[in-house]
């Protein structure tokens, strides 16, 4: 029987995590204590430290909740459980991962909250021209839309937003995800299950026999998945997928390094989207600060016309050092920073003949693409975020 005090401790930790809108809770055993940390808006904060002897009890309780093997402490385990929130009487779906360390098992619990996953395109972070380009490309009948960025950069929300816009009665939409993060009514969602051989490639092969209009691939990890996804994009289907690279142009080179044929890439890619998430300044307590004197020389800042005409009157903001009751250290929430690279005829020619990331990016910028750094700096001058935050995420 589980110790009631252990249950109370976990209840208190998760209630606080949900109240503070944490995405992950870390339970970390060390030689003399057990540290609890919360990830809020992409940053880890220490919540508390507990006595060392509590670490194993917390671990066992979490394993019971996720129906994991409590006797197995040598190997990593993954699972899931439904969490009841005592503060608001709602349930949260949670993913749990255990990892054996020197002083016990480290556990990370990801709290999935559909309410925080706002699928309104207006809140993603696109500027007006980017939003227009995005809507034009998701409205196409076939081809591939590739969203790239590191883990935790908001790729899934971007794809879900696209799917929510495309989710009409005349579209058959199928997704393969690892894991499914939010249930989208009207969309056929499949979760990867490696134990039985249900991976991205296996699901994609089945999808092609399911009369699909739109396919979403949670992540392209290998050549087989890439080839099937490209085949689908070339045979009358719209394919949305993610990839882990640093920029839009680098995504093409990553696929080429996977040994995807260049003529297949040139013939299937519609648009590449690179993205990051930056914390937004709290509107209630943000403070004005001086623009560094050498900022225009150090950065290639491409400002919108209305800002360029008023350079002398521009002001920027910084977070309040201690924040306020409505934020965390001067920041509240996050917004996307996007780099959109439509595949034009000129870029297709580069992919076919002499593909390298720098030449692709140079051509895209000549055609009007604004890179992540430029968009990030625009958000600084619009008062959405700070110089420190842009430097933290983009440098």
Short mmCIF file of the C-alpha atoms (twelve columns), coordinates in Angstrom:
data_MODEL
# 
_entry.id   MODEL 
# 
loop_
_atom_site.group_PDB 
_atom_site.id 
_atom_site.type_symbol 
_atom_site.label_atom_id 
_atom_site.label_alt_id 
_atom_site.label_comp_id 
_atom_site.label_asym_id 
_atom_site.label_seq_id 
_atom_site.Cartn_x 
_atom_site.Cartn_y 
_atom_site.Cartn_z 
_atom_site.pdbx_PDB_model_num 
ATOM 1   C CA . UNK A 1   0.000   0.000  0.000   1 
ATOM 2   C CA . UNK A 2   1.321   3.413  -0.895  1 
ATOM 3   C CA . UNK A 3   2.222   5.775  1.945   1 
ATOM 4   C CA . UNK A 4   -0.440  8.486  2.147   1 
ATOM 5   C CA . UNK A 5   2.248   11.128 2.737   1 
ATOM 6   C CA . UNK A 6   3.885   10.211 -0.594  1 
ATOM 7   C CA . UNK A 7   0.573   10.632 -2.390  1 
ATOM 8   C CA . UNK A 8   0.038   14.014 -0.721  1 
ATOM 9   C CA . UNK A 9   3.517   15.192 -1.768  1 
ATOM 10  C CA . UNK A 10  2.926   14.193 -5.390  1 
ATOM 11  C CA . UNK A 11  -0.533  15.777 -5.366  1 
ATOM 12  C CA . UNK A 12  0.955   19.045 -4.098  1 
ATOM 13  C CA . UNK A 13  3.783   18.959 -6.690  1 
ATOM 14  C CA . UNK A 14  1.443   18.329 -9.630  1 
ATOM 15  C CA . UNK A 15  -1.133  20.864 -8.442  1 
ATOM 16  C CA . UNK A 16  1.608   23.502 -8.335  1 
ATOM 17  C CA . UNK A 17  2.953   22.385 -11.733 1 
ATOM 18  C CA . UNK A 18  -0.469  22.763 -13.348 1 
ATOM 19  C CA . UNK A 19  -1.123  26.108 -11.652 1 
ATOM 20  C CA . UNK A 20  2.223   27.423 -12.940 1 
ATOM 21  C CA . UNK A 21  1.538   25.953 -16.422 1 
ATOM 22  C CA . UNK A 22  4.604   23.705 -16.346 1 
ATOM 23  C CA . UNK A 23  5.114   21.362 -19.284 1 
ATOM 24  C CA . UNK A 24  7.428   18.934 -17.454 1 
ATOM 25  C CA . UNK A 25  8.168   17.871 -13.880 1 
ATOM 26  C CA . UNK A 26  11.661  16.497 -13.111 1 
ATOM 27  C CA . UNK A 27  12.288  14.199 -10.118 1 
ATOM 28  C CA . UNK A 28  16.057  13.969 -9.618  1 
ATOM 29  C CA . UNK A 29  17.680  11.824 -6.898  1 
ATOM 30  C CA . UNK A 30  21.135  12.831 -5.645  1 
ATOM 31  C CA . UNK A 31  23.445  11.716 -2.833  1 
ATOM 32  C CA . UNK A 32  21.834  13.882 -0.142  1 
ATOM 33  C CA . UNK A 33  18.439  14.949 -1.493  1 
ATOM 34  C CA . UNK A 34  15.807  14.669 -4.202  1 
ATOM 35  C CA . UNK A 35  15.435  17.778 -6.359  1 
ATOM 36  C CA . UNK A 36  12.134  18.697 -8.004  1 
ATOM 37  C CA . UNK A 37  12.227  21.040 -10.991 1 
ATOM 38  C CA . UNK A 38  9.502   22.438 -13.275 1 
ATOM 39  C CA . UNK A 39  9.905   23.470 -16.895 1 
ATOM 40  C CA . UNK A 40  7.897   26.636 -17.481 1 
ATOM 41  C CA . UNK A 41  7.937   28.390 -20.868 1 
ATOM 42  C CA . UNK A 42  10.969  26.317 -21.844 1 
ATOM 43  C CA . UNK A 43  13.062  27.161 -18.750 1 
ATOM 44  C CA . UNK A 44  13.751  24.838 -15.798 1 
ATOM 45  C CA . UNK A 45  13.091  26.242 -12.324 1 
ATOM 46  C CA . UNK A 46  13.830  24.494 -9.038  1 
ATOM 47  C CA . UNK A 47  10.581  23.917 -7.149  1 
ATOM 48  C CA . UNK A 48  11.836  22.226 -4.001  1 
ATOM 49  C CA . UNK A 49  14.246  19.678 -2.573  1 
ATOM 50  C CA . UNK A 50  13.079  16.728 -0.527  1 
ATOM 51  C CA . UNK A 51  14.795  14.277 1.772   1 
ATOM 52  C CA . UNK A 52  16.817  11.589 0.058   1 
ATOM 53  C CA . UNK A 53  14.688  8.732  1.425   1 
ATOM 54  C CA . UNK A 54  11.632  10.138 -0.371  1 
ATOM 55  C CA . UNK A 55  13.124  9.648  -3.839  1 
ATOM 56  C CA . UNK A 56  12.447  5.912  -4.046  1 
ATOM 57  C CA . UNK A 57  8.952   6.263  -2.592  1 
ATOM 58  C CA . UNK A 58  8.046   8.938  -5.142  1 
ATOM 59  C CA . UNK A 59  9.498   6.810  -7.920  1 
ATOM 60  C CA . UNK A 60  7.506   3.745  -6.871  1 
ATOM 61  C CA . UNK A 61  4.274   5.715  -6.647  1 
ATOM 62  C CA . UNK A 62  4.759   7.222  -10.107 1 
ATOM 63  C CA . UNK A 63  5.502   3.780  -11.558 1 
ATOM 64  C CA . UNK A 64  2.309   2.394  -10.019 1 
ATOM 65  C CA . UNK A 65  0.321   5.271  -11.531 1 
ATOM 66  C CA . UNK A 66  1.788   4.478  -14.974 1 
ATOM 67  C CA . UNK A 67  1.528   0.686  -14.547 1 
ATOM 68  C CA . UNK A 68  5.285   0.228  -14.938 1 
ATOM 69  C CA . UNK A 69  7.408   -2.528 -13.403 1 
ATOM 70  C CA . UNK A 70  8.307   -1.212 -9.932  1 
ATOM 71  C CA . UNK A 71  10.873  -3.992 -9.458  1 
ATOM 72  C CA . UNK A 72  12.865  -3.010 -12.568 1 
ATOM 73  C CA . UNK A 73  15.321  -0.280 -11.600 1 
ATOM 74  C CA . UNK A 74  18.172  -1.028 -14.009 1 
ATOM 75  C CA . UNK A 75  16.484  -0.248 -17.328 1 
ATOM 76  C CA . UNK A 76  14.638  2.855  -18.605 1 
ATOM 77  C CA . UNK A 77  10.862  2.616  -18.841 1 
ATOM 78  C CA . UNK A 78  8.191   4.734  -20.531 1 
ATOM 79  C CA . UNK A 79  4.509   4.971  -19.765 1 
ATOM 80  C CA . UNK A 80  1.512   7.198  -19.354 1 
ATOM 81  C CA . UNK A 81  -1.194  7.965  -16.840 1 
ATOM 82  C CA . UNK A 82  -4.177  10.264 -16.339 1 
ATOM 83  C CA . UNK A 83  -3.664  12.886 -13.669 1 
ATOM 84  C CA . UNK A 84  -6.553  14.353 -11.711 1 
ATOM 85  C CA . UNK A 85  -6.018  18.006 -10.936 1 
ATOM 86  C CA . UNK A 86  -7.325  18.848 -7.498  1 
ATOM 87  C CA . UNK A 87  -7.210  22.580 -8.175  1 
ATOM 88  C CA . UNK A 88  -9.633  22.612 -11.089 1 
ATOM 89  C CA . UNK A 89  -11.050 19.074 -11.089 1 
ATOM 90  C CA . UNK A 90  -9.808  18.424 -14.628 1 
ATOM 91  C CA . UNK A 91  -7.751  15.529 -15.920 1 
ATOM 92  C CA . UNK A 92  -4.412  15.797 -17.649 1 
ATOM 93  C CA . UNK A 93  -2.792  13.137 -19.788 1 
ATOM 94  C CA . UNK A 94  0.810   12.580 -18.660 1 
ATOM 95  C CA . UNK A 95  3.812   10.828 -20.192 1 
ATOM 96  C CA . UNK A 96  6.461   9.388  -17.878 1 
ATOM 97  C CA . UNK A 97  10.066  8.429  -18.592 1 
ATOM 98  C CA . UNK A 98  12.390  6.770  -16.081 1 
ATOM 99  C CA . UNK A 99  16.188  6.680  -16.346 1 
ATOM 100 C CA . UNK A 100 18.546  4.847  -13.948 1 
ATOM 101 C CA . UNK A 101 21.229  7.139  -12.474 1 
ATOM 102 C CA . UNK A 102 23.964  6.809  -9.846  1 
ATOM 103 C CA . UNK A 103 21.649  7.625  -6.926  1 
ATOM 104 C CA . UNK A 104 18.370  6.180  -8.175  1 
ATOM 105 C CA . UNK A 105 15.912  6.620  -11.014 1 
ATOM 106 C CA . UNK A 106 15.440  10.084 -12.496 1 
ATOM 107 C CA . UNK A 107 11.872  10.586 -13.662 1 
ATOM 108 C CA . UNK A 108 10.470  13.163 -16.056 1 
ATOM 109 C CA . UNK A 109 6.701   13.582 -16.316 1 
ATOM 110 C CA . UNK A 110 5.354   15.568 -19.265 1 
ATOM 111 C CA . UNK A 111 1.959   17.146 -18.623 1 
ATOM 112 C CA . UNK A 112 -0.098  17.438 -21.789 1 
ATOM 113 C CA . UNK A 113 -2.662  20.211 -21.584 1 
ATOM 114 C CA . UNK A 114 -4.855  20.664 -24.672 1 
ATOM 115 C CA . UNK A 115 -6.194  23.935 -23.230 1 
ATOM 116 C CA . UNK A 116 -2.728  25.498 -23.518 1 
ATOM 117 C CA . UNK A 117 -2.356  24.287 -27.108 1 
ATOM 118 C CA . UNK A 118 -4.117  27.171 -28.824 1 
ATOM 119 C CA . UNK A 119 -4.680  26.180 -32.453 1 
ATOM 120 C CA . UNK A 120 -5.616  29.676 -33.610 1 
ATOM 121 C CA . UNK A 121 -3.252  30.646 -36.438 1 
ATOM 122 C CA . UNK A 122 -3.330  34.223 -35.196 1 
ATOM 123 C CA . UNK A 123 -1.418  33.352 -32.023 1 
ATOM 124 C CA . UNK A 124 1.344   31.201 -33.545 1 
ATOM 125 C CA . UNK A 125 3.649   34.163 -34.127 1 
ATOM 126 C CA . UNK A 126 3.534   34.574 -37.909 1 
ATOM 127 C CA . UNK A 127 3.699   38.100 -39.255 1 
ATOM 128 C CA . UNK A 128 1.052   39.056 -41.840 1 
ATOM 129 C CA . UNK A 129 3.043   38.046 -44.929 1 
ATOM 130 C CA . UNK A 130 4.161   34.762 -43.348 1 
ATOM 131 C CA . UNK A 131 0.601   33.879 -42.387 1 
ATOM 132 C CA . UNK A 132 -0.539  34.494 -45.968 1 
ATOM 133 C CA . UNK A 133 2.228   32.245 -47.350 1 
ATOM 134 C CA . UNK A 134 1.433   29.529 -44.794 1 
ATOM 135 C CA . UNK A 135 -2.286  29.527 -45.641 1 
ATOM 136 C CA . UNK A 136 -1.561  29.416 -49.381 1 
ATOM 137 C CA . UNK A 137 0.669   26.360 -49.032 1 
ATOM 138 C CA . UNK A 138 -1.563  24.305 -46.745 1 
ATOM 139 C CA . UNK A 139 -4.371  24.868 -49.257 1 
ATOM 140 C CA . UNK A 140 -2.468  23.028 -52.014 1 
ATOM 141 C CA . UNK A 141 -3.684  19.582 -53.048 1 
ATOM 142 C CA . UNK A 142 -0.334  17.787 -52.960 1 
ATOM 143 C CA . UNK A 143 3.303   18.118 -52.004 1 
ATOM 144 C CA . UNK A 144 5.222   18.246 -48.743 1 
ATOM 145 C CA . UNK A 145 5.270   20.894 -46.030 1 
ATOM 146 C CA . UNK A 146 8.244   20.373 -43.754 1 
ATOM 147 C CA . UNK A 147 8.474   22.008 -40.321 1 
ATOM 148 C CA . UNK A 148 11.887  21.944 -38.681 1 
ATOM 149 C CA . UNK A 149 13.470  22.965 -35.410 1 
ATOM 150 C CA . UNK A 150 14.877  21.500 -32.191 1 
ATOM 151 C CA . UNK A 151 12.821  19.584 -29.636 1 
ATOM 152 C CA . UNK A 152 10.406  21.895 -27.851 1 
ATOM 153 C CA . UNK A 153 10.302  24.550 -30.574 1 
ATOM 154 C CA . UNK A 154 6.556   24.300 -31.197 1 
ATOM 155 C CA . UNK A 155 6.551   22.191 -34.374 1 
ATOM 156 C CA . UNK A 156 3.649   20.027 -33.206 1 
ATOM 157 C CA . UNK A 157 1.421   23.034 -32.488 1 
ATOM 158 C CA . UNK A 158 2.163   24.425 -35.966 1 
ATOM 159 C CA . UNK A 159 1.176   21.122 -37.580 1 
ATOM 160 C CA . UNK A 160 -1.946  20.756 -35.422 1 
ATOM 161 C CA . UNK A 161 -2.966  24.299 -36.349 1 
ATOM 162 C CA . UNK A 162 -2.650  23.431 -40.043 1 
ATOM 163 C CA . UNK A 163 -4.652  20.233 -39.543 1 
ATOM 164 C CA . UNK A 164 -7.399  22.080 -37.667 1 
ATOM 165 C CA . UNK A 165 -7.744  24.452 -40.632 1 
ATOM 166 C CA . UNK A 166 -7.816  21.551 -43.101 1 
ATOM 167 C CA . UNK A 167 -10.198 19.411 -41.032 1 
ATOM 168 C CA . UNK A 168 -13.316 19.535 -43.194 1 
ATOM 169 C CA . UNK A 169 -15.868 16.878 -44.103 1 
ATOM 170 C CA . UNK A 170 -14.365 16.363 -47.576 1 
ATOM 171 C CA . UNK A 171 -10.825 15.581 -46.324 1 
ATOM 172 C CA . UNK A 172 -9.586  12.210 -45.110 1 
ATOM 173 C CA . UNK A 173 -6.758  13.108 -42.727 1 
ATOM 174 C CA . UNK A 174 -4.448  10.545 -41.099 1 
ATOM 175 C CA . UNK A 175 -1.579  11.166 -38.679 1 
ATOM 176 C CA . UNK A 176 1.203   9.033  -37.217 1 
ATOM 177 C CA . UNK A 177 2.597   10.516 -34.017 1 
ATOM 178 C CA . UNK A 178 4.973   9.678  -31.182 1 
ATOM 179 C CA . UNK A 179 3.051   10.323 -28.990 1 
ATOM 180 C CA . UNK A 180 -0.390  11.753 -29.778 1 
ATOM 181 C CA . UNK A 181 -0.375  15.003 -27.824 1 
ATOM 182 C CA . UNK A 182 -3.932  16.173 -28.414 1 
ATOM 183 C CA . UNK A 183 -7.051  14.475 -29.693 1 
ATOM 184 C CA . UNK A 184 -8.380  16.165 -32.841 1 
ATOM 185 C CA . UNK A 185 -11.989 15.077 -33.545 1 
ATOM 186 C CA . UNK A 186 -12.523 14.208 -37.190 1 
ATOM 187 C CA . UNK A 187 -8.881  13.228 -37.753 1 
ATOM 188 C CA . UNK A 188 -7.627  9.624  -37.734 1 
ATOM 189 C CA . UNK A 189 -4.649  9.590  -35.370 1 
ATOM 190 C CA . UNK A 190 -2.261  6.657  -34.907 1 
ATOM 191 C CA . UNK A 191 0.405   6.407  -32.205 1 
ATOM 192 C CA . UNK A 192 3.779   4.777  -32.767 1 
ATOM 193 C CA . UNK A 193 4.229   1.463  -30.926 1 
ATOM 194 C CA . UNK A 194 7.765   0.129  -31.366 1 
ATOM 195 C CA . UNK A 195 7.053   -3.004 -29.295 1 
ATOM 196 C CA . UNK A 196 4.819   -4.383 -32.039 1 
ATOM 197 C CA . UNK A 197 6.705   -2.886 -34.987 1 
ATOM 198 C CA . UNK A 198 4.306   -0.008 -35.616 1 
ATOM 199 C CA . UNK A 199 6.749   2.733  -36.585 1 
ATOM 200 C CA . UNK A 200 6.414   5.772  -38.848 1 
ATOM 201 C CA . UNK A 201 7.265   3.860  -42.015 1 
ATOM 202 C CA . UNK A 202 4.869   0.972  -41.291 1 
ATOM 203 C CA . UNK A 203 2.006   3.364  -40.576 1 
ATOM 204 C CA . UNK A 204 2.725   5.385  -43.735 1 
ATOM 205 C CA . UNK A 205 2.572   2.277  -45.913 1 
ATOM 206 C CA . UNK A 206 -0.856  1.507  -44.458 1 
ATOM 207 C CA . UNK A 207 -2.013  5.102  -44.875 1 
ATOM 208 C CA . UNK A 208 -1.435  4.934  -48.629 1 
ATOM 209 C CA . UNK A 209 -4.057  2.169  -48.780 1 
ATOM 210 C CA . UNK A 210 -6.551  4.196  -46.712 1 
ATOM 211 C CA . UNK A 211 -7.586  6.662  -49.459 1 
ATOM 212 C CA . UNK A 212 -5.947  9.664  -47.748 1 
ATOM 213 C CA . UNK A 213 -6.096  13.310 -48.755 1 
ATOM 214 C CA . UNK A 214 -3.749  14.652 -46.079 1 
ATOM 215 C CA . UNK A 215 -1.070  12.818 -44.081 1 
ATOM 216 C CA . UNK A 216 0.818   14.122 -41.086 1 
ATOM 217 C CA . UNK A 217 4.110   12.452 -40.082 1 
ATOM 218 C CA . UNK A 218 5.215   13.253 -36.537 1 
ATOM 219 C CA . UNK A 219 8.896   13.060 -37.480 1 
ATOM 220 C CA . UNK A 220 11.029  11.917 -40.404 1 
ATOM 221 C CA . UNK A 221 13.806  9.947  -38.721 1 
ATOM 222 C CA . UNK A 222 15.148  7.655  -41.430 1 
ATOM 223 C CA . UNK A 223 15.412  7.089  -45.167 1 
ATOM 224 C CA . UNK A 224 12.493  4.646  -45.357 1 
ATOM 225 C CA . UNK A 225 10.071  7.107  -43.733 1 
ATOM 226 C CA . UNK A 226 11.370  9.936  -45.928 1 
ATOM 227 C CA . UNK A 227 10.955  7.924  -49.128 1 
ATOM 228 C CA . UNK A 228 7.380   6.860  -48.348 1 
ATOM 229 C CA . UNK A 229 6.409   10.400 -47.326 1 
ATOM 230 C CA . UNK A 230 7.883   11.813 -50.546 1 
ATOM 231 C CA . UNK A 231 6.124   9.153  -52.610 1 
ATOM 232 C CA . UNK A 232 2.839   10.167 -50.981 1 
ATOM 233 C CA . UNK A 233 3.552   13.838 -51.706 1 
ATOM 234 C CA . UNK A 234 4.206   13.038 -55.365 1 
ATOM 235 C CA . UNK A 235 1.059   10.952 -55.852 1 
ATOM 236 C CA . UNK A 236 -1.686  13.437 -55.044 1 
ATOM 237 C CA . UNK A 237 -1.466  13.795 -51.273 1 
ATOM 238 C CA . UNK A 238 -0.596  16.720 -49.029 1 
ATOM 239 C CA . UNK A 239 2.043   15.598 -46.513 1 
ATOM 240 C CA . UNK A 240 2.959   17.542 -43.394 1 
ATOM 241 C CA . UNK A 241 6.042   16.413 -41.493 1 
ATOM 242 C CA . UNK A 242 8.710   17.521 -39.026 1 
ATOM 243 C CA . UNK A 243 12.490  17.206 -39.007 1 
ATOM 244 C CA . UNK A 244 15.202  18.190 -36.548 1 
ATOM 245 C CA . UNK A 245 17.540  20.768 -38.152 1 
ATOM 246 C CA . UNK A 246 18.676  24.309 -37.357 1 
ATOM 247 C CA . UNK A 247 17.313  26.133 -40.409 1 
ATOM 248 C CA . UNK A 248 14.963  25.689 -43.338 1 
ATOM 249 C CA . UNK A 249 17.800  25.326 -45.859 1 
ATOM 250 C CA . UNK A 250 19.588  22.811 -43.625 1 
ATOM 251 C CA . UNK A 251 16.519  20.561 -43.839 1 
ATOM 252 C CA . UNK A 252 17.195  19.935 -47.524 1 
ATOM 253 C CA . UNK A 253 20.784  18.947 -46.818 1 
ATOM 254 C CA . UNK A 254 19.644  16.668 -44.000 1 
ATOM 255 C CA . UNK A 255 17.340  14.789 -46.365 1 
ATOM 256 C CA . UNK A 256 20.090  14.572 -48.985 1 
ATOM 257 C CA . UNK A 257 22.435  13.175 -46.327 1 
ATOM 258 C CA . UNK A 258 19.763  10.547 -45.644 1 
ATOM 259 C CA . UNK A 259 20.293  9.629  -49.332 1 
ATOM 260 C CA . UNK A 260 16.977  10.975 -50.589 1 
ATOM 261 C CA . UNK A 261 17.373  11.673 -54.315 1 
ATOM 262 C CA . UNK A 262 17.586  15.369 -55.171 1 
ATOM 263 C CA . UNK A 263 15.082  15.052 -58.033 1 
ATOM 264 C CA . UNK A 264 12.547  13.656 -55.553 1 
ATOM 265 C CA . UNK A 265 13.095  16.584 -53.195 1 
ATOM 266 C CA . UNK A 266 12.834  19.160 -55.952 1 
ATOM 267 C CA . UNK A 267 9.620   17.564 -57.173 1 
ATOM 268 C CA . UNK A 268 7.858   17.106 -53.838 1 
ATOM 269 C CA . UNK A 269 8.783   19.937 -51.432 1 
ATOM 270 C CA . UNK A 270 6.344   22.863 -51.301 1 
ATOM 271 C CA . UNK A 271 7.677   24.903 -48.387 1 
ATOM 272 C CA . UNK A 272 10.143  24.564 -45.521 1 
ATOM 273 C CA . UNK A 273 9.410   26.191 -42.175 1 
ATOM 274 C CA . UNK A 274 12.039  26.607 -39.459 1 
ATOM 275 C CA . UNK A 275 10.865  27.774 -36.059 1 
ATOM 276 C CA . UNK A 276 11.826  28.547 -32.469 1 
ATOM 277 C CA . UNK A 277 9.891   29.586 -29.383 1 
ATOM 278 C CA . UNK A 278 10.855  32.710 -27.431 1 
ATOM 279 C CA . UNK A 279 9.370   33.902 -24.166 1 
ATOM 280 C CA . UNK A 280 7.171   36.970 -24.447 1 
ATOM 281 C CA . UNK A 281 7.575   39.922 -22.109 1 
ATOM 282 C CA . UNK A 282 4.911   40.348 -19.466 1 
ATOM 283 C CA . UNK A 283 2.703   43.237 -20.658 1 
ATOM 284 C CA . UNK A 284 1.993   44.242 -17.041 1 
ATOM 285 C CA . UNK A 285 5.549   44.820 -15.821 1 
ATOM 286 C CA . UNK A 286 7.938   45.059 -18.801 1 
ATOM 287 C CA . UNK A 287 10.307  48.016 -18.662 1 
ATOM 288 C CA . UNK A 288 11.725  50.255 -21.364 1 
ATOM 289 C CA . UNK A 289 15.468  50.160 -21.905 1 
ATOM 290 C CA . UNK A 290 17.969  51.874 -24.177 1 
ATOM 291 C CA . UNK A 291 18.798  50.471 -27.586 1 
ATOM 292 C CA . UNK A 292 22.505  49.539 -27.620 1 
ATOM 293 C CA . UNK A 293 24.461  52.149 -29.595 1 
ATOM 294 C CA . UNK A 294 26.149  49.612 -31.879 1 
ATOM 295 C CA . UNK A 295 23.110  47.427 -32.470 1 
ATOM 296 C CA . UNK A 296 22.589  48.520 -36.096 1 
ATOM 297 C CA . UNK A 297 26.206  47.772 -37.003 1 
ATOM 298 C CA . UNK A 298 26.355  44.409 -35.238 1 
ATOM 299 C CA . UNK A 299 23.046  43.038 -36.518 1 
ATOM 300 C CA . UNK A 300 21.604  42.939 -40.013 1 
ATOM 301 C CA . UNK A 301 18.153  44.056 -38.975 1 
ATOM 302 C CA . UNK A 302 15.528  44.201 -41.709 1 
ATOM 303 C CA . UNK A 303 12.748  46.237 -40.124 1 
ATOM 304 C CA . UNK A 304 9.270   46.754 -41.584 1 
ATOM 305 C CA . UNK A 305 8.852   50.091 -43.347 1 
ATOM 306 C CA . UNK A 306 6.797   51.682 -40.559 1 
ATOM 307 C CA . UNK A 307 9.570   51.000 -38.054 1 
ATOM 308 C CA . UNK A 308 12.397  51.978 -40.402 1 
ATOM 309 C CA . UNK A 309 10.868  55.416 -40.933 1 
ATOM 310 C CA . UNK A 310 10.822  56.034 -37.174 1 
ATOM 311 C CA . UNK A 311 14.196  54.666 -36.085 1 
ATOM 312 C CA . UNK A 312 14.944  57.666 -33.902 1 
ATOM 313 C CA . UNK A 313 11.721  57.092 -31.913 1 
ATOM 314 C CA . UNK A 314 12.116  53.348 -31.472 1 
ATOM 315 C CA . UNK A 315 12.199  51.885 -27.990 1 
ATOM 316 C CA . UNK A 316 12.718  48.364 -26.750 1 
ATOM 317 C CA . UNK A 317 11.785  46.589 -23.553 1 
ATOM 318 C CA . UNK A 318 13.355  44.308 -20.991 1 
ATOM 319 C CA . UNK A 319 11.789  42.049 -18.348 1 
ATOM 320 C CA . UNK A 320 11.214  43.368 -14.848 1 
ATOM 321 C CA . UNK A 321 14.018  41.884 -12.678 1 
ATOM 322 C CA . UNK A 322 11.598  40.182 -10.267 1 
ATOM 323 C CA . UNK A 323 8.474   40.022 -12.412 1 
ATOM 324 C CA . UNK A 324 4.973   40.427 -11.000 1 
ATOM 325 C CA . UNK A 325 2.049   38.278 -9.858  1 
ATOM 326 C CA . UNK A 326 1.027   37.674 -13.479 1 
ATOM 327 C CA . UNK A 327 4.357   36.371 -14.829 1 
ATOM 328 C CA . UNK A 328 7.517   34.373 -14.176 1 
ATOM 329 C CA . UNK A 329 10.639  36.555 -13.911 1 
ATOM 330 C CA . UNK A 330 9.197   39.161 -16.259 1 
ATOM 331 C CA . UNK A 331 8.015   36.751 -18.966 1 
ATOM 332 C CA . UNK A 332 4.574   35.327 -19.636 1 
ATOM 333 C CA . UNK A 333 3.970   32.730 -22.343 1 
ATOM 334 C CA . UNK A 334 5.856   32.149 -25.578 1 
ATOM 335 C CA . UNK A 335 5.536   33.034 -29.258 1 
ATOM 336 C CA . UNK A 336 6.958   31.512 -32.403 1 
ATOM 337 C CA . UNK A 337 9.798   32.888 -34.501 1 
ATOM 338 C CA . UNK A 338 9.458   31.561 -38.063 1 
ATOM 339 C CA . UNK A 339 11.563  31.284 -41.202 1 
ATOM 340 C CA . UNK A 340 9.512   30.386 -44.298 1 
ATOM 341 C CA . UNK A 341 11.274  29.082 -47.394 1 
ATOM 342 C CA . UNK A 342 8.888   28.395 -50.311 1 
ATOM 343 C CA . UNK A 343 10.427  26.144 -52.972 1 
ATOM 344 C CA . UNK A 344 10.555  28.283 -56.114 1 
ATOM 345 C CA . UNK A 345 11.798  27.194 -59.538 1 
ATOM 346 C CA . UNK A 346 15.191  28.794 -58.824 1 
ATOM 347 C CA . UNK A 347 15.582  26.912 -55.538 1 
ATOM 348 C CA . UNK A 348 14.480  23.675 -57.223 1 
ATOM 349 C CA . UNK A 349 17.271  24.192 -59.757 1 
ATOM 350 C CA . UNK A 350 19.816  24.603 -56.952 1 
ATOM 351 C CA . UNK A 351 18.544  21.418 -55.260 1 
ATOM 352 C CA . UNK A 352 18.879  19.505 -58.523 1 
ATOM 353 C CA . UNK A 353 22.280  20.798 -59.616 1 
ATOM 354 C CA . UNK A 354 24.431  22.041 -56.760 1 
ATOM 355 C CA . UNK A 355 22.702  21.698 -53.417 1 
ATOM 356 C CA . UNK A 356 24.252  23.356 -50.365 1 
ATOM 357 C CA . UNK A 357 22.585  25.183 -47.508 1 
ATOM 358 C CA . UNK A 358 24.287  28.544 -48.048 1 
ATOM 359 C CA . UNK A 359 23.366  28.843 -51.751 1 
ATOM 360 C CA . UNK A 360 19.769  27.816 -51.023 1 
ATOM 361 C CA . UNK A 361 19.494  30.345 -48.197 1 
ATOM 362 C CA . UNK A 362 21.092  33.095 -50.281 1 
ATOM 363 C CA . UNK A 363 18.630  32.531 -53.136 1 
ATOM 364 C CA . UNK A 364 15.695  32.411 -50.706 1 
ATOM 365 C CA . UNK A 365 16.712  35.734 -49.160 1 
ATOM 366 C CA . UNK A 366 16.955  37.277 -52.624 1 
ATOM 367 C CA . UNK A 367 13.366  36.122 -53.119 1 
ATOM 368 C CA . UNK A 368 12.237  37.791 -49.886 1 
ATOM 369 C CA . UNK A 369 12.748  35.214 -47.158 1 
ATOM 370 C CA . UNK A 370 13.497  36.679 -43.714 1 
ATOM 371 C CA . UNK A 371 15.649  34.406 -41.568 1 
ATOM 372 C CA . UNK A 372 15.077  33.542 -37.911 1 
ATOM 373 C CA . UNK A 373 17.429  36.264 -36.656 1 
ATOM 374 C CA . UNK A 374 15.690  39.000 -38.638 1 
ATOM 375 C CA . UNK A 375 12.230  37.932 -37.501 1 
ATOM 376 C CA . UNK A 376 13.506  37.654 -33.928 1 
ATOM 377 C CA . UNK A 377 14.848  41.203 -33.973 1 
ATOM 378 C CA . UNK A 378 11.581  42.467 -35.422 1 
ATOM 379 C CA . UNK A 379 9.810   40.984 -32.399 1 
ATOM 380 C CA . UNK A 380 12.239  42.847 -30.126 1 
ATOM 381 C CA . UNK A 381 11.363  46.163 -31.773 1 
ATOM 382 C CA . UNK A 382 7.647   45.371 -31.667 1 
ATOM 383 C CA . UNK A 383 8.001   44.991 -27.878 1 
ATOM 384 C CA . UNK A 384 7.112   41.291 -27.835 1 
ATOM 385 C CA . UNK A 385 10.376  39.967 -26.407 1 
ATOM 386 C CA . UNK A 386 13.836  41.068 -25.237 1 
ATOM 387 C CA . UNK A 387 17.341  41.138 -26.698 1 
ATOM 388 C CA . UNK A 388 18.473  38.676 -24.033 1 
ATOM 389 C CA . UNK A 389 15.764  36.191 -24.991 1 
ATOM 390 C CA . UNK A 390 16.533  36.408 -28.727 1 
ATOM 391 C CA . UNK A 391 20.221  35.862 -28.002 1 
ATOM 392 C CA . UNK A 392 19.434  32.905 -25.731 1 
ATOM 393 C CA . UNK A 393 17.305  31.122 -28.301 1 
ATOM 394 C CA . UNK A 394 18.832  32.062 -31.640 1 
ATOM 395 C CA . UNK A 395 22.581  32.444 -31.061 1 
# 
